[in-house]
Structures are given as C-alpha cells and as structure tokens.
CSV table of C-alpha atoms in Angstrom, one decimal:
chain,number,residue,atom,x,y,z
A,1,UNK,CA,15.8,-7.4,19.3
A,2,UNK,CA,13.6,-5.7,22.1
A,3,UNK,CA,11.0,-7.9,23.7
A,4,UNK,CA,8.2,-8.9,21.6
A,5,UNK,CA,5.7,-7.1,24.0
A,6,UNK,CA,7.2,-3.5,23.5
A,7,UNK,CA,7.9,-1.4,20.6
A,8,UNK,CA,10.7,1.3,21.3
A,9,UNK,CA,11.3,4.6,19.5
A,10,UNK,CA,14.7,6.3,20.2
A,11,UNK,CA,16.5,9.3,19.4
A,12,UNK,CA,20.1,9.9,18.8
A,13,UNK,CA,22.0,11.6,21.7
A,14,UNK,CA,22.6,14.7,19.6
A,15,UNK,CA,19.0,15.5,19.9
A,16,UNK,CA,19.0,16.3,23.6
A,17,UNK,CA,22.3,17.9,22.9
A,18,UNK,CA,21.3,20.5,20.7
A,19,UNK,CA,18.1,20.7,22.6
A,20,UNK,CA,19.2,20.9,26.0
A,21,UNK,CA,16.1,20.8,28.1
A,22,UNK,CA,17.8,22.9,30.8
A,23,UNK,CA,18.3,25.6,28.4
A,24,UNK,CA,15.7,28.5,28.0
A,25,UNK,CA,14.1,29.5,24.6
A,26,UNK,CA,12.8,32.8,25.2
A,27,UNK,CA,11.3,33.7,21.9
A,28,UNK,CA,9.4,32.0,18.9
A,29,UNK,CA,12.1,32.7,16.8
A,30,UNK,CA,14.6,30.9,19.2
A,31,UNK,CA,12.3,27.9,19.6
A,32,UNK,CA,12.1,27.4,15.7
A,33,UNK,CA,15.6,27.9,15.1
A,34,UNK,CA,16.1,25.0,17.5
A,35,UNK,CA,13.6,22.9,15.5
A,36,UNK,CA,15.1,23.9,12.0
A,37,UNK,CA,18.3,23.0,13.4
A,38,UNK,CA,17.5,19.7,14.4
A,39,UNK,CA,16.0,19.1,10.9
A,40,UNK,CA,19.1,19.9,9.4
A,41,UNK,CA,21.2,17.7,11.6
A,42,UNK,CA,18.7,14.7,11.1
A,43,UNK,CA,19.6,15.0,7.2
A,44,UNK,CA,23.1,15.1,7.8
A,45,UNK,CA,22.7,11.9,9.9
A,46,UNK,CA,20.9,10.1,7.3
A,47,UNK,CA,17.4,10.7,8.3
A,48,UNK,CA,14.1,12.7,7.1
A,49,UNK,CA,14.5,16.4,6.9
A,50,UNK,CA,11.7,16.9,9.7
A,51,UNK,CA,11.9,17.9,13.3
A,52,UNK,CA,9.7,19.1,15.9
A,53,UNK,CA,9.6,20.4,19.5
A,54,UNK,CA,7.2,20.9,22.6
A,55,UNK,CA,7.7,23.7,24.5
A,56,UNK,CA,5.9,25.2,27.6
A,57,UNK,CA,6.7,29.1,27.4
A,58,UNK,CA,10.5,29.0,27.3
A,59,UNK,CA,10.9,25.8,28.7
A,60,UNK,CA,11.6,23.0,26.4
A,61,UNK,CA,9.7,20.0,27.3
A,62,UNK,CA,10.7,17.7,24.5
A,63,UNK,CA,12.5,17.7,20.7
A,64,UNK,CA,11.9,15.0,18.4
A,65,UNK,CA,13.1,14.2,14.7
A,66,UNK,CA,11.9,12.1,12.0
A,67,UNK,CA,12.7,8.4,12.7
A,68,UNK,CA,10.7,6.6,10.0
A,69,UNK,CA,13.8,5.2,8.3
A,70,UNK,CA,15.7,4.5,11.6
A,71,UNK,CA,12.8,2.9,13.6
A,72,UNK,CA,11.0,1.3,10.4
A,73,UNK,CA,7.8,2.8,11.9
A,74,UNK,CA,5.6,4.9,9.8
A,75,UNK,CA,4.3,6.5,12.8
A,76,UNK,CA,7.6,8.0,13.7
A,77,UNK,CA,7.5,11.6,12.3
A,78,UNK,CA,9.0,14.4,14.0
A,79,UNK,CA,5.9,15.6,15.7
A,80,UNK,CA,4.9,12.2,16.9
A,81,UNK,CA,8.2,11.8,18.4
A,82,UNK,CA,8.3,15.1,20.0
A,83,UNK,CA,4.8,14.7,21.7
A,84,UNK,CA,5.5,10.9,22.8
A,85,UNK,CA,8.6,12.2,24.6
A,86,UNK,CA,7.0,15.3,25.9
A,87,UNK,CA,4.1,13.0,27.4
A,88,UNK,CA,6.4,10.6,28.9
A,89,UNK,CA,8.7,13.2,30.5
A,90,UNK,CA,6.0,15.2,31.9
A,91,UNK,CA,4.8,12.0,33.7
A,92,UNK,CA,8.0,10.5,34.8
A,93,UNK,CA,10.2,13.1,34.9
A,94,UNK,CA,8.4,16.5,35.5
A,95,UNK,CA,10.3,19.8,35.4
A,96,UNK,CA,9.2,23.0,37.2
A,97,UNK,CA,6.0,24.0,35.4
A,98,UNK,CA,5.9,27.6,33.6
A,99,UNK,CA,3.1,29.1,35.2
A,100,UNK,CA,0.1,30.1,33.2
A,101,UNK,CA,1.9,28.6,29.9
A,102,UNK,CA,0.3,26.1,27.5
A,103,UNK,CA,2.2,23.3,25.5
A,104,UNK,CA,3.0,24.6,22.2
A,105,UNK,CA,4.3,22.5,19.3
A,106,UNK,CA,6.9,23.9,16.9
A,107,UNK,CA,7.4,22.1,13.8
A,108,UNK,CA,9.6,22.4,10.9
A,109,UNK,CA,7.0,21.6,8.0
A,110,UNK,CA,3.3,21.8,8.8
A,111,UNK,CA,1.9,18.5,9.7
A,112,UNK,CA,0.8,15.7,7.5
A,113,UNK,CA,-2.7,13.8,8.0
A,114,UNK,CA,-1.4,11.4,10.7
A,115,UNK,CA,0.1,14.3,12.9
A,116,UNK,CA,-2.6,16.5,12.4
A,117,UNK,CA,-4.9,14.0,13.8
A,118,UNK,CA,-2.4,13.0,16.7
A,119,UNK,CA,-2.2,16.9,17.7
A,120,UNK,CA,-6.1,16.7,18.4
A,121,UNK,CA,-5.7,14.3,21.3
A,122,UNK,CA,-2.2,15.6,22.3
A,123,UNK,CA,-2.7,18.5,24.8
A,124,UNK,CA,-0.9,21.1,22.8
A,125,UNK,CA,-2.7,24.5,22.8
A,126,UNK,CA,-0.6,26.1,19.7
A,127,UNK,CA,1.1,25.0,16.4
A,128,UNK,CA,3.9,26.9,14.8
A,129,UNK,CA,4.9,25.7,11.8
A,130,UNK,CA,7.7,26.7,9.2
A,131,UNK,CA,7.7,25.2,5.7
A,132,UNK,CA,4.4,24.6,4.2
A,133,UNK,CA,2.5,21.5,3.1
A,134,UNK,CA,3.5,22.7,-0.7
A,135,UNK,CA,6.9,23.0,0.3
A,136,UNK,CA,7.3,19.3,1.4
A,137,UNK,CA,5.1,18.1,-1.4
A,138,UNK,CA,7.5,20.2,-4.0
A,139,UNK,CA,10.3,17.8,-3.3
A,140,UNK,CA,8.0,14.4,-3.4
A,141,UNK,CA,6.6,14.1,0.0
A,142,UNK,CA,3.1,13.5,0.1
A,143,UNK,CA,1.1,15.2,3.4
A,144,UNK,CA,-2.3,13.1,3.0
A,145,UNK,CA,-5.6,14.0,3.1
A,146,UNK,CA,-6.1,16.9,6.0
A,147,UNK,CA,-9.6,17.9,6.1
A,148,UNK,CA,-10.4,21.1,4.1
A,149,UNK,CA,-9.2,24.3,5.9
A,150,UNK,CA,-7.4,22.2,8.5
A,151,UNK,CA,-5.9,25.2,10.5
A,152,UNK,CA,-9.4,26.2,11.1
A,153,UNK,CA,-10.5,22.8,12.3
A,154,UNK,CA,-7.5,22.9,14.8
A,155,UNK,CA,-8.3,26.6,15.8
A,156,UNK,CA,-12.0,25.4,16.5
A,157,UNK,CA,-10.5,22.8,18.9
A,158,UNK,CA,-8.5,25.2,20.7
A,159,UNK,CA,-5.3,24.9,18.8
A,160,UNK,CA,-4.2,28.2,17.6
A,161,UNK,CA,-1.9,27.9,14.5
A,162,UNK,CA,1.1,30.0,13.0
A,163,UNK,CA,2.3,29.3,9.6
A,164,UNK,CA,5.3,30.1,7.7
A,165,UNK,CA,7.8,31.0,10.7
A,166,UNK,CA,11.5,30.7,9.5
A,167,UNK,CA,9.9,29.1,6.3
A,168,UNK,CA,12.7,30.0,4.2
A,169,UNK,CA,15.3,28.3,6.4
A,170,UNK,CA,13.0,25.2,6.5
A,171,UNK,CA,12.8,25.2,3.0
A,172,UNK,CA,16.4,25.1,2.4
A,173,UNK,CA,16.6,21.9,4.7
A,174,UNK,CA,13.9,20.2,2.5
A,175,UNK,CA,15.9,21.3,-0.5
A,176,UNK,CA,19.4,20.1,0.8
A,177,UNK,CA,17.5,16.6,1.5
A,178,UNK,CA,16.3,16.5,-2.1
A,179,UNK,CA,19.9,17.4,-3.6
A,180,UNK,CA,21.3,14.5,-1.7
A,181,UNK,CA,18.9,12.4,-3.0
A,182,UNK,CA,17.3,11.4,0.4
A,183,UNK,CA,14.4,8.6,0.0
A,184,UNK,CA,11.0,9.8,-0.1
A,185,UNK,CA,9.4,7.3,2.2
A,186,UNK,CA,5.6,7.4,2.8
A,187,UNK,CA,2.9,6.1,0.7
A,188,UNK,CA,4.8,5.1,-2.3
A,189,UNK,CA,7.5,3.5,0.0
A,190,UNK,CA,5.6,2.1,3.0
A,191,UNK,CA,7.1,0.4,5.7
A,192,UNK,CA,5.3,-3.3,5.5
A,193,UNK,CA,3.8,-3.5,2.0
B,1,UNK,CA,12.5,4.6,34.2
B,2,UNK,CA,13.4,4.0,30.8
B,3,UNK,CA,16.5,5.8,29.2
B,4,UNK,CA,15.5,9.4,28.4
B,5,UNK,CA,16.5,8.9,24.8
B,6,UNK,CA,13.7,6.3,24.1
B,7,UNK,CA,9.8,5.9,24.6
B,8,UNK,CA,8.5,2.3,24.9
B,9,UNK,CA,4.9,1.3,24.3
B,10,UNK,CA,4.3,-2.3,25.7
B,11,UNK,CA,1.4,-4.5,25.8
B,12,UNK,CA,0.4,-7.1,28.7
B,13,UNK,CA,1.0,-10.8,28.2
B,14,UNK,CA,-2.3,-11.6,27.5
B,15,UNK,CA,-2.4,-9.9,24.3
B,16,UNK,CA,-0.3,-12.5,22.5
B,17,UNK,CA,-1.9,-15.1,24.4
B,18,UNK,CA,-5.4,-14.4,23.0
B,19,UNK,CA,-3.7,-13.5,19.9
B,20,UNK,CA,-1.5,-16.2,19.4
B,21,UNK,CA,0.6,-15.4,16.3
B,22,UNK,CA,1.1,-19.0,15.3
B,23,UNK,CA,-2.5,-19.4,15.2
B,24,UNK,CA,-4.2,-19.1,11.7
B,25,UNK,CA,-7.5,-16.9,11.2
B,26,UNK,CA,-9.1,-18.3,8.1
B,27,UNK,CA,-12.1,-15.8,8.2
B,28,UNK,CA,-13.0,-12.0,8.4
B,29,UNK,CA,-15.4,-13.3,11.5
B,30,UNK,CA,-12.4,-15.2,13.3
B,31,UNK,CA,-10.4,-12.1,12.8
B,32,UNK,CA,-12.9,-9.6,14.1
B,33,UNK,CA,-13.8,-12.2,16.9
B,34,UNK,CA,-10.4,-11.8,18.2
B,35,UNK,CA,-10.2,-8.0,18.1
B,36,UNK,CA,-13.3,-7.6,20.0
B,37,UNK,CA,-12.3,-10.4,22.5
B,38,UNK,CA,-9.2,-8.4,23.0
B,39,UNK,CA,-11.1,-5.2,23.3
B,40,UNK,CA,-13.4,-6.6,26.1
B,41,UNK,CA,-10.3,-8.2,27.9
B,42,UNK,CA,-8.6,-4.6,27.8
B,43,UNK,CA,-11.9,-3.3,29.6
B,44,UNK,CA,-11.7,-6.1,32.2
B,45,UNK,CA,-8.1,-5.0,32.8
B,46,UNK,CA,-8.9,-1.5,33.2
B,47,UNK,CA,-7.8,-0.3,29.8
B,48,UNK,CA,-9.9,1.4,27.0
B,49,UNK,CA,-12.7,-0.5,24.9
B,50,UNK,CA,-10.6,-0.6,21.8
B,51,UNK,CA,-8.2,-3.0,20.2
B,52,UNK,CA,-7.0,-3.9,16.9
B,53,UNK,CA,-4.9,-6.2,14.7
B,54,UNK,CA,-3.1,-6.5,11.5
B,55,UNK,CA,-3.6,-9.5,9.4
B,56,UNK,CA,-1.9,-10.8,6.2
B,57,UNK,CA,-4.5,-13.4,5.0
B,58,UNK,CA,-5.0,-15.9,7.8
B,59,UNK,CA,-1.5,-14.9,9.4
B,60,UNK,CA,-2.1,-12.7,12.4
B,61,UNK,CA,0.9,-10.2,12.1
B,62,UNK,CA,0.4,-8.5,15.4
B,63,UNK,CA,-2.5,-7.6,17.7
B,64,UNK,CA,-2.9,-4.2,19.7
B,65,UNK,CA,-5.0,-2.9,22.4
B,66,UNK,CA,-5.6,0.7,23.6
B,67,UNK,CA,-2.7,1.8,26.0
B,68,UNK,CA,-3.7,5.5,26.7
B,69,UNK,CA,-4.3,5.1,30.0
B,70,UNK,CA,-1.3,2.8,31.2
B,71,UNK,CA,1.2,4.6,28.6
B,72,UNK,CA,0.3,8.0,29.3
B,73,UNK,CA,0.5,8.5,25.7
B,74,UNK,CA,-2.1,10.1,23.5
B,75,UNK,CA,-0.9,8.2,20.3
B,76,UNK,CA,-1.3,4.7,22.2
B,77,UNK,CA,-4.7,3.8,20.6
B,78,UNK,CA,-5.5,0.1,19.7
B,79,UNK,CA,-4.7,0.6,15.9
B,80,UNK,CA,-1.3,2.4,16.2
B,81,UNK,CA,-0.2,-0.1,18.6
B,82,UNK,CA,-1.2,-2.9,16.2
B,83,UNK,CA,0.5,-1.0,13.3
B,84,UNK,CA,3.7,-0.3,15.3
B,85,UNK,CA,4.2,-3.9,16.5
B,86,UNK,CA,3.3,-5.4,13.0
B,87,UNK,CA,5.8,-3.2,11.3
B,88,UNK,CA,8.4,-3.9,14.0
B,89,UNK,CA,7.8,-7.6,13.6
B,90,UNK,CA,7.8,-7.7,10.1
B,91,UNK,CA,11.1,-5.9,10.1
B,92,UNK,CA,12.8,-7.9,13.1
B,93,UNK,CA,10.9,-11.1,13.2
B,94,UNK,CA,9.7,-12.0,10.0
B,95,UNK,CA,7.2,-14.8,9.8
B,96,UNK,CA,6.7,-16.7,6.3
B,97,UNK,CA,4.5,-14.3,4.1
B,98,UNK,CA,1.0,-15.4,2.7
B,99,UNK,CA,1.3,-15.2,-1.0
B,100,UNK,CA,-0.4,-12.5,-2.8
B,101,UNK,CA,-2.1,-11.3,0.6
B,102,UNK,CA,-2.1,-7.6,1.4
B,103,UNK,CA,-1.8,-6.3,4.9
B,104,UNK,CA,-5.1,-5.6,6.6
B,105,UNK,CA,-6.1,-3.8,9.8
B,106,UNK,CA,-9.3,-5.1,11.8
B,107,UNK,CA,-10.6,-2.6,14.4
B,108,UNK,CA,-13.0,-3.0,17.3
B,109,UNK,CA,-14.1,0.8,16.4
B,110,UNK,CA,-13.8,2.9,13.2
B,111,UNK,CA,-10.4,4.9,13.5
B,112,UNK,CA,-10.3,8.5,15.3
B,113,UNK,CA,-9.0,11.1,13.1
B,114,UNK,CA,-5.2,10.3,14.5
B,115,UNK,CA,-5.6,6.7,13.4
B,116,UNK,CA,-7.2,7.6,10.3
B,117,UNK,CA,-4.2,9.5,9.4
B,118,UNK,CA,-1.9,7.1,10.3
B,119,UNK,CA,-3.4,4.3,8.3
B,120,UNK,CA,-2.4,6.3,5.2
B,121,UNK,CA,1.3,5.5,5.9
B,122,UNK,CA,0.9,2.1,7.3
B,123,UNK,CA,1.1,-0.1,4.3
B,124,UNK,CA,-2.5,-1.5,5.2
B,125,UNK,CA,-4.6,-2.0,2.1
B,126,UNK,CA,-7.8,-3.1,3.7
B,127,UNK,CA,-9.6,-1.8,6.9
B,128,UNK,CA,-12.3,-3.8,8.5
B,129,UNK,CA,-14.4,-1.9,11.4
B,130,UNK,CA,-16.9,-3.2,14.1
B,131,UNK,CA,-18.3,-0.5,16.0
B,132,UNK,CA,-19.2,3.0,14.4
B,133,UNK,CA,-17.7,6.6,14.9
B,134,UNK,CA,-21.5,7.4,16.5
B,135,UNK,CA,-21.4,4.3,18.8
B,136,UNK,CA,-18.0,5.6,20.3
B,137,UNK,CA,-19.3,9.0,20.4
B,138,UNK,CA,-22.8,7.9,22.1
B,139,UNK,CA,-20.6,6.8,25.3
B,140,UNK,CA,-18.7,10.0,25.4
B,141,UNK,CA,-15.7,9.4,23.2
B,142,UNK,CA,-14.8,12.2,20.4
B,143,UNK,CA,-13.4,10.7,17.2
B,144,UNK,CA,-12.3,13.8,16.0
B,145,UNK,CA,-12.2,15.9,12.6
B,146,UNK,CA,-11.7,13.0,9.8
B,147,UNK,CA,-12.3,14.4,6.5
B,148,UNK,CA,-15.6,14.3,5.0
B,149,UNK,CA,-16.3,10.8,3.3
B,150,UNK,CA,-13.3,9.4,5.1
B,151,UNK,CA,-13.9,5.8,3.8
B,152,UNK,CA,-14.1,7.3,0.3
B,153,UNK,CA,-10.8,9.2,1.0
B,154,UNK,CA,-9.1,5.9,1.9
B,155,UNK,CA,-10.5,3.8,-1.0
B,156,UNK,CA,-9.1,6.5,-3.3
B,157,UNK,CA,-5.7,5.8,-1.4
B,158,UNK,CA,-5.9,2.1,-2.0
B,159,UNK,CA,-7.2,1.2,1.0
B,160,UNK,CA,-10.5,-0.9,0.9
B,161,UNK,CA,-13.1,-0.3,3.8
B,162,UNK,CA,-15.6,-2.2,5.3
B,163,UNK,CA,-17.8,-1.1,8.1
B,164,UNK,CA,-20.3,-2.8,10.6
B,165,UNK,CA,-18.5,-6.5,11.0
B,166,UNK,CA,-19.7,-7.6,14.2
B,167,UNK,CA,-21.0,-4.2,15.4
B,168,UNK,CA,-23.4,-5.5,18.1
B,169,UNK,CA,-20.8,-7.5,19.8
B,170,UNK,CA,-18.4,-4.3,19.8
B,171,UNK,CA,-21.1,-2.0,20.7
B,172,UNK,CA,-21.7,-4.4,23.8
B,173,UNK,CA,-17.9,-3.9,24.9
B,174,UNK,CA,-18.4,-0.1,24.6
B,175,UNK,CA,-21.8,-0.3,26.5
B,176,UNK,CA,-19.9,-2.4,29.2
B,177,UNK,CA,-17.0,0.3,29.5
B,178,UNK,CA,-19.5,3.0,30.0
B,179,UNK,CA,-21.7,1.1,32.8
B,180,UNK,CA,-18.3,0.5,34.8
B,181,UNK,CA,-17.7,4.2,34.5
B,182,UNK,CA,-14.6,4.0,32.7
B,183,UNK,CA,-12.7,7.4,31.9
B,184,UNK,CA,-13.3,9.1,28.9
B,185,UNK,CA,-9.9,10.2,27.8
B,186,UNK,CA,-9.3,12.3,24.8
B,187,UNK,CA,-9.7,16.1,24.3
B,188,UNK,CA,-11.4,16.7,27.5
B,189,UNK,CA,-8.9,14.8,29.5
B,190,UNK,CA,-5.6,15.1,27.6
B,191,UNK,CA,-2.5,13.8,28.6
B,192,UNK,CA,-0.3,16.5,29.4
B,193,UNK,CA,-2.6,19.6,29.6
C-alpha cells in the first residue's frame, strides 16, 4: 500500500506508448484520433470508455485515460488524469514550448459536471470533444448537472469549445463498451457508499 | 521526480496529527472545528485557506487541505484531497464501519464549481459548509460557475446540504490569509497557462 499521506493515480505503460510525447500531432484530426484510440484501448484493457489529452499546438503535453475502476477514485476521469499529468510534466519535466500556442484539451466525450468544473481552473484555453453528453447517457452513464448552456459558460471564461469532432468514432467505442457489458460506475455505483 | 506514469498528491504529516483517524468526533461542531483548524494550520504553513474532511458518523475517514500551491495541481482543493484520501483508505485500509451512517463531507468554505461536480460522484450523502461562496470571493478567490440553486441540485441528487456552520471562524481564516498577502491562485493564476 502507498504511504497514508499520499494518493497516487497511475496510468498503464501503453498510454505513453500510444501517446508518445516526442511525436508531433499536427492537426485536430490527429489529436482526436489519438484520444479515441486511447479510449478504445482502455476498453480493451478493462477500463472505462473515455480518454483525453492536453496539447500545446502540435505538442502532446500529456495523455490520460479513465482510471475510476482501477484506482477506486471517483475523480479519475480521463480529463482529470490528462490535466494532472500535464500540469505535473510542465512543472517537473518541461519540454520546449510551442510559441504562441495555448493549452488545449481533447476529450473522447463531452466533460461531466466534475470535469467541466475542473476545466475552469486548469489553464486550458480550448476544449475539443468527440461524443456528446447524450451519447454517454445513451449507454447508461450520467454526466451530471452542468450549468445551462455550459459551452457558453466556458466560452465566457475564455475557453473555446468545439463539439462533435470524430463523434462517430467515439460513439463506436461507447457502443463497444456497452456491448461488452462494461460497468456503469458513477452515482449509482459510487466508490465509497 | 516521481515516475512519469503516475501523479501523487501528498499531505503534510500534521494533517493526520490534527485529524487523528483514531479519534472520535461526536458532533457536527467537533467535525467542523477540526476542518477549520486544518484550514488555519494550512495558512500558517503557506498553503491556501481551505480544508475539508470526510466523516462517517463520529468516525473521521480522511482529512484534506488545499495543496494547489504545493502540488502544482489545480485539482488539489481541500475537498478533492479529502475525498481521494477517503476513497483510498476505505479501499486499502478500511476501518470498522459506523452502522447506518452515511459519508459526509465537511468543508471550511462552500465548494467551487470543480468540487461541486466532484461531489456528485463521490459517494458523499451530506455536505456541511462553513464560509460562503461570497466570503471566499470577498478576498479575491473565484468560486466559478456552479449551477443556479446549486444546493437544490445537490439535494435532488441525494446529497443533503447545510450551510454556515461556524461561518465566523472560517471567515477569520480567510481574512488572515488575505492580510498575509496569500496568493489568489485560480483562473487568474492558473497552473500551466
């Protein structure tokens, strides 16, 4: 067991093999393809059907996959794992900056209420999503109470939002998870209640 | 540096000295007094003026303090640290359960938009707050876009809410932090932008 004064969230080695931080991702298509590939691999490995990554221009700052089931932590959504890793890498192992480029979060499904809120403080200036809230909810996940017109709320906070990029590919991953009978964790199956 | 595949959030040893998990906290007053004591100590030690703890009845499951500045992670609010530790302890080092008692989160200040969202998935069935959103914003912090009538939203999700318990004591901690010139991190001073 880890020391009682600390909590660690880890990702499996294939996350940084698929999402090689030395590679360049020159287009939004390439960035989202990585994220959806990570979400599919996470399903294949027994995790939730969600992944995310932080980019600065063509530079991959950090990838994340949903680790709720593996970590026992309800916070460990793909977006949170990617943001935590990005902030930690930028502090402890900084790579050459892409001049003039902001940090952008690509996610395989629109953020839930938790990840919506976490985005506000993250330093990210753009959010790009594939599958929609309705897509996630159609297989039984609950995205929770986001503010009305949540994309407008983000835009007002300086975070540009783009929805539906590679949506069909992300829907396939969600559908694959549902067909395999993957657990629908969240409010109905909370971590400690 | 920690391994690149993992991110760790730690708390200083005084957190579990003040919040001794073997002690019993028989009343809401005792529970909130602990949390406000932790927030004051965090200020004294150079951290943000916020703390939280998860209880199950009189049992302290886990304490947390704001670790944004120390960890470089925008997620590391007091509530998140307490929830992560509580979930991890209950999985890896479970203590005798208090029969019939739900998990309850006590926090020195009402949750921001991020912690509001994280609460939804946490397994907590009651939220008790000391200082208000307005109190935090009066010293310059931003609590972010929570849904309208956010306490009603939590209640509808099965999370009972009580506001203003020991508010004056928590306001004093916020005021102390402001007088010392503590940094107002958050959107205006994000972690990676």
